[in-house]
Amino acid sequence: MAMAVGMGLNLLLLLAMVATNILSLYHLSSTRSVATAATSSSAPADVPDHLLRQLHTIRATISHLSRLRSSSSSSAAAAAPPPELLIYARIAPIASACSDHPDLLHRYMNYTPFAACPGDDARALAEALILRGCHPLPRRRCFSPTAPKPLTSLPSDPFAPLPDAAVLWPSSAPCRSFSCLSASLGFDPKVESTRFLSARSVLDLPLTQLLNLARSAGAAPIRLGLDVGGGTGTLAAQLRRLANATLLTITLDLGAPYSEAAAIRGLVPLHAPLQQRFPVQDGVLDLVRTGHAVNRWIPVPALEFLLYDADRVLRAGGLLWVDHFFCRAGDLEAVYAPIIARFGYRRIKWAVANKTDGGGLKNGEVYLTALLQKPLPSPISSAAGVKSSSN
Ligand SMILES: *[C@@H]1O[C@H](CO)[C@@H](O)[C@H](O)[C@H]1NC(C)=O
Ligand SMILES: *[C@@H]1O[C@H](CO)[C@@H](O)[C@H](O)[C@H]1NC(C)=O
């Protein structure tokens, strides 16, 4: 399939090339015929050499491609893409995400243009589509509903109480106020104000310790980061308070207004699923943390893509913090540790402990918390693995 896509692209490029060249040839020949008519010269119609050469190349490429096409079935074995690529192509064919869910898409697109968008259902449908990797959002022309009462002020402190009126609560939601939601979900400012500050187990990484480790690893300062599955954005709030850092929080609503709560707190919520490319350029972030939402329920190939994308956005020397990742005990060494090892990051922290809640005990699960550093490009890379940077 990758080959077919590549060939399609080649054809497209070729067509574009042919089109521009034919246009220039056409332009040239038409100006020339005007010129010849005007001067009534009888000189032979000579096309410039470079255009002839280009045409020749185009013809050769076309015949090469059509040969490839007609013989692709017989030469498939010889030119087979690596099996790794095929495995990953199967998890979701590229760009198929929307067409695989015509029913949802149809319901989502059922609206009146230039009027108010349908209410709750459309918001839930948008998230359902996003979760399946389909982003149809720009293709609607209706006005999104907002919270009924405009607020005169929003808290500037991310640990202040959250105003209920700032949220458009779905009429079907069991909870229609923040106090109704369980405190463990991240909506209680008192609980949140102490999170990430102390260690209750070896799996916790208090932020003062994180900042110290970053300094001694040559990864400081931590100014920009991404919190994947960051709930209401408490890590972003704490790192802003402690280090003036700016974190983007990837969060979905999934039954409670996580995005809205983060926004009320003045933190940036990114509404994106885990299988999407992070909307950030390569090599620009100091820190990527994956939270509890990143765990063994994510298919392994998708998880591997996610980690590669974290690697992509991290700068050299940046930190990947795998926080409370859980999986079956046997899979950690068999499956996940090798995937992580492949990145060649330095292990600053690697803590494993039994997951002792009901599900954890039943499934024999363990937690992993790891702090890993993306390699610094080192001019004096030695076989002994000597740390070369000392800044
Ligand atoms: C954060 O920025 C403010 C204003 O620039 C400054 O006063 C404060 O010391 C900074 N805090 C930290 C932890 O860097
Ligand atoms: C973790 O769980 C395994 C089996 O479920 C058990 O054998 C082991 O002793 C536990 N480790 C600790 C530190 O409790």
Tab-separated table of C-alpha atoms and ligand atoms in Angstrom:
chain	number	residue	atom	x	y	z
A	1	MET	CA	0.000	0.000	0.000
A	2	ALA	CA	2.826	2.347	0.848
A	3	MET	CA	4.141	1.671	-2.635
A	4	ALA	CA	0.804	2.468	-4.230
A	5	VAL	CA	0.635	5.725	-2.296
A	6	GLY	CA	4.178	6.561	-3.347
A	7	MET	CA	3.378	5.818	-6.955
A	8	GLY	CA	0.192	7.878	-6.823
A	9	LEU	CA	2.223	10.763	-5.503
A	10	ASN	CA	4.805	10.301	-8.229
A	11	LEU	CA	2.083	10.385	-10.843
A	12	LEU	CA	0.624	13.511	-9.309
A	13	LEU	CA	3.977	15.261	-9.295
A	14	LEU	CA	4.562	14.134	-12.816
A	15	LEU	CA	1.193	15.438	-13.935
A	16	ALA	CA	1.953	18.779	-12.326
A	17	MET	CA	5.305	18.842	-14.087
A	18	VAL	CA	3.776	17.872	-17.416
A	19	ALA	CA	1.080	20.487	-17.009
A	20	THR	CA	3.532	23.337	-16.354
A	21	ASN	CA	5.775	22.267	-19.180
A	22	ILE	CA	2.994	21.824	-21.677
A	23	LEU	CA	1.759	25.257	-20.689
A	24	SER	CA	5.155	26.798	-21.286
A	25	LEU	CA	5.521	24.954	-24.580
A	26	TYR	CA	2.064	26.107	-25.574
A	27	HIS	CA	2.853	29.639	-24.527
A	28	LEU	CA	6.116	29.571	-26.422
A	29	SER	CA	4.644	28.116	-29.602
A	30	SER	CA	1.734	30.539	-29.609
A	31	THR	CA	3.962	33.587	-29.122
A	32	ARG	CA	6.224	32.251	-31.810
A	33	SER	CA	3.406	31.781	-34.318
A	34	VAL	CA	2.318	35.344	-33.651
A	35	ALA	CA	5.905	36.441	-34.136
A	36	THR	CA	6.369	34.427	-37.308
A	37	ALA	CA	3.095	35.704	-38.700
A	38	ALA	CA	4.235	39.242	-37.997
A	39	THR	CA	7.683	38.885	-39.495
A	40	SER	CA	6.576	36.278	-42.062
A	41	SER	CA	9.917	34.583	-41.527
A	42	SER	CA	10.217	31.014	-42.737
A	43	ALA	CA	12.766	29.815	-40.175
A	44	PRO	CA	12.239	26.171	-39.041
A	45	ALA	CA	10.113	25.803	-35.899
A	46	ASP	CA	12.891	25.276	-33.394
A	47	VAL	CA	11.898	24.456	-29.804
A	48	PRO	CA	14.580	25.395	-27.269
A	49	ASP	CA	16.815	22.502	-26.293
A	50	HIS	CA	16.072	22.594	-22.592
A	51	LEU	CA	12.336	22.164	-23.206
A	52	LEU	CA	12.945	19.254	-25.537
A	53	ARG	CA	15.145	17.661	-22.906
A	54	GLN	CA	12.436	18.157	-20.291
A	55	LEU	CA	9.808	16.634	-22.555
A	56	HIS	CA	12.072	13.686	-23.163
A	57	THR	CA	12.527	13.188	-19.429
A	58	ILE	CA	8.787	13.402	-18.870
A	59	ARG	CA	8.076	10.796	-21.573
A	60	ALA	CA	10.739	8.489	-20.163
A	61	THR	CA	9.318	8.854	-16.651
A	62	ILE	CA	5.781	8.165	-17.854
A	63	SER	CA	6.785	5.004	-19.650
A	64	HIS	CA	8.845	3.939	-16.635
A	65	LEU	CA	5.864	4.452	-14.332
A	66	SER	CA	3.439	2.649	-16.633
A	67	ARG	CA	5.860	-0.276	-16.820
A	68	LEU	CA	6.005	-0.276	-13.013
A	69	ARG	CA	2.211	-0.219	-12.856
A	70	SER	CA	1.608	-3.064	-15.280
A	71	SER	CA	4.288	-5.239	-13.721
A	72	SER	CA	3.682	-4.301	-10.113
A	73	SER	CA	1.898	-7.568	-9.351
A	74	SER	CA	4.784	-9.675	-10.606
A	75	SER	CA	7.511	-7.558	-9.058
A	76	ALA	CA	5.698	-7.123	-5.741
A	77	ALA	CA	7.796	-9.747	-4.035
A	78	ALA	CA	11.061	-8.183	-5.124
A	79	ALA	CA	10.090	-4.667	-4.076
A	80	ALA	CA	8.061	-5.612	-0.989
A	81	PRO	CA	8.119	-2.959	1.735
A	82	PRO	CA	9.543	-4.039	5.102
A	83	PRO	CA	7.063	-6.108	7.158
A	84	GLU	CA	7.231	-3.518	9.991
A	85	LEU	CA	5.655	-0.965	7.674
A	86	LEU	CA	2.897	-3.360	6.645
A	87	ILE	CA	1.955	-4.125	10.250
A	88	TYR	CA	1.557	-0.468	11.018
A	89	ALA	CA	-0.293	0.292	7.799
A	90	ARG	CA	-2.962	-2.119	8.980
A	91	ILE	CA	-3.878	-0.350	12.219
A	92	ALA	CA	-5.661	2.398	10.270
A	93	PRO	CA	-5.156	3.096	6.602
A	94	ILE	CA	-3.999	6.663	6.177
A	95	ALA	CA	-6.871	9.150	5.743
A	96	SER	CA	-9.519	6.453	6.144
A	97	ALA	CA	-10.641	7.666	9.566
A	98	CYS	CA	-13.615	9.727	8.365
A	99	SER	CA	-14.857	7.443	5.615
A	100	ASP	CA	-14.818	4.503	8.039
A	101	HIS	CA	-17.552	6.175	10.093
A	102	PRO	CA	-20.135	7.443	7.620
A	103	ASP	CA	-22.987	7.108	10.146
A	104	LEU	CA	-21.327	9.382	12.716
A	105	LEU	CA	-20.175	11.780	10.041
A	106	HIS	CA	-23.647	11.941	8.565
A	107	ARG	CA	-25.196	12.759	11.942
A	108	TYR	CA	-22.479	15.332	12.604
A	109	MET	CA	-23.030	17.065	9.294
A	110	ASN	CA	-26.801	17.197	9.725
A	111	TYR	CA	-27.227	20.881	10.629
A	112	THR	CA	-28.697	24.106	9.320
A	113	PRO	CA	-26.075	26.345	7.723
A	114	PHE	CA	-25.733	29.885	9.157
A	115	ALA	CA	-27.870	28.985	12.194
A	116	ALA	CA	-27.047	27.663	15.653
A	117	CYS	CA	-25.348	24.264	15.629
A	118	PRO	CA	-27.383	21.415	17.131
A	119	GLY	CA	-26.602	21.299	20.866
A	120	ASP	CA	-25.284	18.511	23.048
A	121	ASP	CA	-25.436	15.803	20.464
A	122	ALA	CA	-23.154	17.619	18.057
A	123	ARG	CA	-20.522	18.209	20.732
A	124	ALA	CA	-20.582	14.562	21.717
A	125	LEU	CA	-20.457	13.553	18.045
A	126	ALA	CA	-17.468	15.793	17.428
A	127	GLU	CA	-15.588	14.073	20.223
A	128	ALA	CA	-16.704	10.639	19.043
A	129	LEU	CA	-15.287	11.422	15.601
A	130	ILE	CA	-12.079	12.913	17.001
A	131	LEU	CA	-11.594	9.781	19.093
A	132	ARG	CA	-11.764	7.764	15.886
A	133	GLY	CA	-9.144	9.949	14.264
A	134	CYS	CA	-11.539	12.004	12.118
A	135	HIS	CA	-11.442	15.799	12.289
A	136	PRO	CA	-14.382	17.082	10.250
A	137	LEU	CA	-14.628	20.263	12.299
A	138	PRO	CA	-13.740	22.938	9.765
A	139	ARG	CA	-16.409	21.647	7.396
A	140	ARG	CA	-19.356	23.101	9.287
A	141	ARG	CA	-20.885	26.540	8.965
A	142	CYS	CA	-22.977	26.915	12.091
A	143	PHE	CA	-22.580	28.789	15.360
A	144	SER	CA	-21.369	26.795	18.359
A	145	PRO	CA	-23.363	27.045	21.559
A	146	THR	CA	-21.643	28.729	24.493
A	147	ALA	CA	-22.274	28.940	28.208
A	148	PRO	CA	-25.519	30.852	28.866
A	149	LYS	CA	-24.224	33.501	31.275
A	150	PRO	CA	-21.177	35.487	30.187
A	151	LEU	CA	-18.799	35.795	33.133
A	152	THR	CA	-17.611	39.205	34.187
A	153	SER	CA	-14.367	37.735	35.487
A	154	LEU	CA	-12.481	34.468	35.406
A	155	PRO	CA	-9.999	33.470	38.105
A	156	SER	CA	-6.354	34.311	37.402
A	157	ASP	CA	-5.287	31.708	39.954
A	158	PRO	CA	-5.515	28.179	38.487
A	159	PHE	CA	-6.258	26.842	41.968
A	160	ALA	CA	-9.260	29.084	42.598
A	161	PRO	CA	-12.764	27.525	42.713
A	162	LEU	CA	-14.165	26.784	39.259
A	163	PRO	CA	-17.302	28.800	38.377
A	164	ASP	CA	-20.109	26.475	37.218
A	165	ALA	CA	-21.633	29.147	34.983
A	166	ALA	CA	-18.556	29.144	32.748
A	167	VAL	CA	-19.479	25.729	31.385
A	168	LEU	CA	-22.215	24.639	29.036
A	169	TRP	CA	-23.326	21.509	30.873
A	170	PRO	CA	-24.953	18.964	28.554
A	171	SER	CA	-28.612	18.564	29.474
A	172	SER	CA	-28.081	14.802	29.645
A	173	ALA	CA	-25.061	15.029	31.989
A	174	PRO	CA	-25.545	13.442	35.422
A	175	CYS	CA	-23.493	16.305	36.949
A	176	ARG	CA	-24.246	19.926	36.210
A	177	SER	CA	-21.816	21.542	38.634
A	178	PHE	CA	-18.151	21.070	39.482
A	179	SER	CA	-18.869	20.144	43.093
A	180	CYS	CA	-20.976	17.215	41.882
A	181	LEU	CA	-17.975	15.655	40.121
A	182	SER	CA	-15.770	13.280	42.095
A	183	ALA	CA	-12.754	15.081	43.609
A	184	SER	CA	-10.455	12.379	42.271
A	185	LEU	CA	-11.216	13.531	38.707
A	186	GLY	CA	-9.278	16.774	39.102
A	187	PHE	CA	-12.053	19.329	39.545
A	188	ASP	CA	-11.450	20.155	43.217
A	189	PRO	CA	-8.939	23.028	43.416
A	190	LYS	CA	-7.952	22.138	47.004
A	191	VAL	CA	-6.986	18.597	46.025
A	192	GLU	CA	-5.257	19.802	42.869
A	193	SER	CA	-3.174	22.427	44.667
A	194	THR	CA	-1.093	19.707	46.334
A	195	ARG	CA	-0.775	17.327	43.384
A	196	PHE	CA	2.724	16.681	41.969
A	197	LEU	CA	4.308	18.287	45.038
A	198	SER	CA	5.118	15.294	47.211
A	199	ALA	CA	5.881	11.606	46.783
A	200	ARG	CA	3.588	9.040	48.325
A	201	SER	CA	5.325	6.181	46.550
A	202	VAL	CA	8.347	5.488	44.412
A	203	LEU	CA	6.100	6.059	41.368
A	204	ASP	CA	5.629	9.749	42.144
A	205	LEU	CA	8.007	12.374	40.875
A	206	PRO	CA	7.576	15.602	42.843
A	207	LEU	CA	8.140	18.653	40.701
A	208	THR	CA	10.959	20.120	42.795
A	209	GLN	CA	12.754	16.825	42.230
A	210	LEU	CA	11.918	16.924	38.508
A	211	LEU	CA	13.348	20.437	38.210
A	212	ASN	CA	16.494	19.442	40.124
A	213	LEU	CA	16.966	16.332	37.978
A	214	ALA	CA	16.474	18.434	34.850
A	215	ARG	CA	19.145	20.848	36.048
A	216	SER	CA	21.697	18.172	36.844
A	217	ALA	CA	20.964	16.336	33.571
A	218	GLY	CA	21.637	19.448	31.538
A	219	ALA	CA	17.971	19.592	30.498
A	220	ALA	CA	17.089	22.830	32.290
A	221	PRO	CA	15.313	25.103	32.014
A	222	ILE	CA	11.910	23.524	31.488
A	223	ARG	CA	9.970	26.293	29.780
A	224	LEU	CA	7.752	24.502	27.264
A	225	GLY	CA	6.037	21.160	27.506
A	226	LEU	CA	3.177	18.909	26.600
A	227	ASP	CA	1.069	16.942	29.066
A	228	VAL	CA	-0.590	14.043	27.251
A	229	GLY	CA	-3.810	12.993	28.983
A	230	GLY	CA	-3.450	15.869	31.416
A	231	GLY	CA	-7.050	16.035	32.687
A	232	THR	CA	-7.852	19.507	33.975
A	233	GLY	CA	-4.290	20.759	33.484
A	234	THR	CA	-2.944	20.587	37.024
A	235	LEU	CA	0.596	19.754	35.932
A	236	ALA	CA	0.586	22.829	33.697
A	237	ALA	CA	-0.698	24.914	36.601
A	238	GLN	CA	1.944	23.631	39.012
A	239	LEU	CA	4.824	24.069	36.571
A	240	ARG	CA	3.658	27.568	35.793
A	241	ARG	CA	3.658	28.357	39.505
A	242	LEU	CA	7.044	26.713	40.158
A	243	ALA	CA	8.997	27.521	37.021
A	244	ASN	CA	6.987	29.943	34.874
A	245	ALA	CA	6.745	27.121	32.353
A	246	THR	CA	4.052	26.865	29.659
A	247	LEU	CA	2.529	23.439	29.163
A	248	LEU	CA	-0.065	22.420	26.603
A	249	THR	CA	-2.527	19.911	28.014
A	250	ILE	CA	-3.973	17.274	25.699
A	251	THR	CA	-7.334	16.359	27.145
A	252	LEU	CA	-10.725	15.049	26.050
A	253	ASP	CA	-14.027	15.582	27.793
A	254	LEU	CA	-15.141	11.937	28.018
A	255	GLY	CA	-18.061	12.608	30.313
A	256	ALA	CA	-16.763	15.623	32.258
A	257	PRO	CA	-15.701	19.130	31.161
A	258	TYR	CA	-11.915	18.646	31.419
A	259	SER	CA	-11.089	20.997	28.540
A	260	GLU	CA	-13.395	23.696	29.851
A	261	ALA	CA	-11.955	23.410	33.359
A	262	ALA	CA	-8.386	23.749	32.059
A	263	ALA	CA	-9.398	26.803	30.034
A	264	ILE	CA	-11.120	28.404	33.040
A	265	ARG	CA	-7.831	27.917	34.905
A	266	GLY	CA	-6.012	29.817	32.157
A	267	LEU	CA	-4.265	26.694	30.852
A	268	VAL	CA	-4.171	25.639	27.205
A	269	PRO	CA	-6.359	22.581	26.529
A	270	LEU	CA	-5.691	20.764	23.250
A	271	HIS	CA	-8.709	18.719	22.223
A	272	ALA	CA	-6.993	15.828	20.493
A	273	PRO	CA	-6.994	12.039	20.610
A	274	LEU	CA	-3.908	10.017	21.425
A	275	GLN	CA	-3.483	8.701	17.884
A	276	GLN	CA	-3.033	12.154	16.401
A	277	ARG	CA	0.202	13.898	15.518
A	278	PHE	CA	0.968	16.507	18.156
A	279	PRO	CA	0.287	19.912	16.556
A	280	VAL	CA	3.788	21.107	17.404
A	281	GLN	CA	6.880	21.484	15.232
A	282	ASP	CA	9.854	19.094	15.574
A	283	GLY	CA	12.375	19.527	18.362
A	284	VAL	CA	10.780	22.438	20.205
A	285	LEU	CA	9.680	21.117	23.617
A	286	ASP	CA	11.618	20.670	26.844
A	287	LEU	CA	9.238	18.150	28.407
A	288	VAL	CA	6.604	15.627	27.366
A	289	ARG	CA	4.678	13.800	30.071
A	290	THR	CA	2.296	10.938	29.445
A	291	GLY	CA	-0.314	10.511	32.170
A	292	HIS	CA	-2.462	7.662	33.393
A	293	ALA	CA	-4.501	7.702	30.150
A	294	VAL	CA	-1.486	6.299	28.338
A	295	ASN	CA	-1.511	2.635	29.337
A	296	ARG	CA	-1.799	-0.912	28.071
A	297	TRP	CA	-5.252	-0.325	26.609
A	298	ILE	CA	-3.663	1.573	23.740
A	299	PRO	CA	-2.768	-0.852	20.930
A	300	VAL	CA	0.982	-1.381	20.904
A	301	PRO	CA	1.593	0.047	17.401
A	302	ALA	CA	-0.433	3.172	18.288
A	303	LEU	CA	1.509	3.568	21.532
A	304	GLU	CA	4.767	3.251	19.644
A	305	PHE	CA	3.635	5.978	17.215
A	306	LEU	CA	2.745	8.177	20.170
A	307	LEU	CA	6.213	7.731	21.672
A	308	TYR	CA	7.868	8.463	18.326
A	309	ASP	CA	5.839	11.639	18.089
A	310	ALA	CA	6.904	12.609	21.610
A	311	ASP	CA	10.483	12.025	20.470
A	312	ARG	CA	9.859	14.151	17.409
A	313	VAL	CA	8.661	17.189	19.347
A	314	LEU	CA	11.318	16.963	22.086
A	315	ARG	CA	14.485	18.968	21.707
A	316	ALA	CA	17.848	17.273	22.232
A	317	GLY	CA	18.331	16.857	25.967
A	318	GLY	CA	14.574	17.184	26.533
A	319	LEU	CA	12.742	14.970	29.005
A	320	LEU	CA	10.140	12.273	28.461
A	321	TRP	CA	8.245	11.563	31.664
A	322	VAL	CA	6.232	8.348	31.496
A	323	ASP	CA	4.000	8.780	34.548
A	324	HIS	CA	2.101	5.814	35.996
A	325	PHE	CA	2.016	3.767	32.792
A	326	PHE	CA	0.390	0.431	33.572
A	327	CYS	CA	0.498	-2.961	31.893
A	328	ARG	CA	0.580	-6.634	32.805
A	329	ALA	CA	3.726	-7.447	34.755
A	330	GLY	CA	5.089	-9.821	32.106
A	331	ASP	CA	4.541	-7.355	29.264
A	332	LEU	CA	6.723	-4.645	30.769
A	333	GLU	CA	9.990	-6.454	30.083
A	334	ALA	CA	8.690	-8.382	27.065
A	335	VAL	CA	6.964	-5.583	25.151
A	336	TYR	CA	7.152	-2.068	26.544
A	337	ALA	CA	10.689	-1.776	27.938
A	338	PRO	CA	12.182	-2.820	24.552
A	339	ILE	CA	10.051	-0.224	22.730
A	340	ILE	CA	11.266	2.482	25.109
A	341	ALA	CA	14.873	1.215	24.958
A	342	ARG	CA	14.887	1.615	21.174
A	343	PHE	CA	14.853	5.395	21.572
A	344	GLY	CA	18.240	5.314	23.252
A	345	TYR	CA	17.174	7.745	25.970
A	346	ARG	CA	19.090	7.993	29.221
A	347	ARG	CA	17.177	6.537	32.170
A	348	ILE	CA	17.164	9.187	34.888
A	349	LYS	CA	14.404	7.421	36.811
A	350	TRP	CA	12.887	3.982	36.286
A	351	ALA	CA	10.504	2.832	38.982
A	352	VAL	CA	8.202	-0.184	38.790
A	353	ALA	CA	5.663	-1.204	41.412
A	354	ASN	CA	2.606	-3.430	41.631
A	355	LYS	CA	-0.714	-1.818	40.772
A	356	THR	CA	-2.628	-2.600	43.907
A	357	ASP	CA	-6.191	-1.519	43.077
A	358	GLY	CA	-8.882	-4.060	42.198
A	359	GLY	CA	-8.192	-4.144	38.456
A	360	GLY	CA	-4.443	-4.195	39.003
A	361	LEU	CA	-4.549	-7.158	41.370
A	362	LYS	CA	-7.003	-9.048	39.172
A	363	ASN	CA	-4.905	-8.586	36.003
A	364	GLY	CA	-1.461	-8.783	37.629
A	365	GLU	CA	-0.581	-5.272	36.525
A	366	VAL	CA	2.379	-3.076	37.356
A	367	TYR	CA	2.982	0.650	37.128
A	368	LEU	CA	6.032	2.186	35.515
A	369	THR	CA	7.155	5.744	36.134
A	370	ALA	CA	10.190	6.713	34.094
A	371	LEU	CA	12.070	9.924	33.461
A	372	LEU	CA	14.072	9.646	30.263
A	373	GLN	CA	16.329	12.103	28.512
A	374	LYS	CA	16.564	12.450	24.762
A	375	PRO	CA	20.234	12.154	23.783
A	376	LEU	CA	22.229	15.320	23.362
A	377	PRO	CA	24.122	15.430	20.102
A	378	SER	CA	27.612	14.831	21.421
A	379	PRO	CA	30.759	15.553	19.417
A	380	ILE	CA	32.793	13.288	21.718
A	381	SER	CA	30.586	10.215	21.773
A	382	SER	CA	32.691	7.516	23.333
A	383	ALA	CA	32.024	3.795	23.540
A	384	ALA	CA	32.062	4.022	27.327
A	385	GLY	CA	29.009	6.273	27.179
A	386	VAL	CA	30.765	9.162	28.876
A	387	LYS	CA	28.504	12.149	29.305
A	388	SER	CA	29.964	14.752	27.034
A	389	SER	CA	27.920	17.769	27.949
A	390	SER	CA	28.603	19.591	31.155
A	391	ASN	CA	26.441	22.708	30.853
B	1	LIG	C1	8.376	33.915	37.177
B	1	LIG	O1	8.262	35.178	36.543
B	1	LIG	C2	8.052	36.242	37.432
B	1	LIG	C3	7.830	37.493	36.609
B	1	LIG	O2	8.748	37.587	35.583
B	1	LIG	C4	9.244	36.359	38.376
B	1	LIG	O3	9.045	37.410	39.289
B	1	LIG	C5	9.412	35.047	39.133
B	1	LIG	O4	10.559	35.102	39.925
B	1	LIG	C6	9.508	33.885	38.173
B	1	LIG	N1	9.488	32.666	38.945
B	1	LIG	C7	10.311	31.647	38.713
B	1	LIG	C8	10.156	30.471	39.588
B	1	LIG	O5	11.158	31.666	37.837
B	2	LIG	C1	3.872	-7.916	43.134
B	2	LIG	O1	2.977	-8.870	42.681
B	2	LIG	C2	3.542	-10.148	42.464
B	2	LIG	C3	2.514	-11.085	41.898
B	2	LIG	O2	1.303	-10.481	41.682
B	2	LIG	C4	4.098	-10.692	43.774
B	2	LIG	O3	4.710	-11.940	43.567
B	2	LIG	C5	5.117	-9.709	44.313
B	2	LIG	O4	5.579	-10.152	45.593
B	2	LIG	C6	4.505	-8.326	44.436
B	2	LIG	N1	5.555	-7.410	44.825
B	2	LIG	C7	5.438	-6.572	45.846
B	2	LIG	C8	6.614	-5.670	46.098
B	2	LIG	O5	4.440	-6.500	46.517
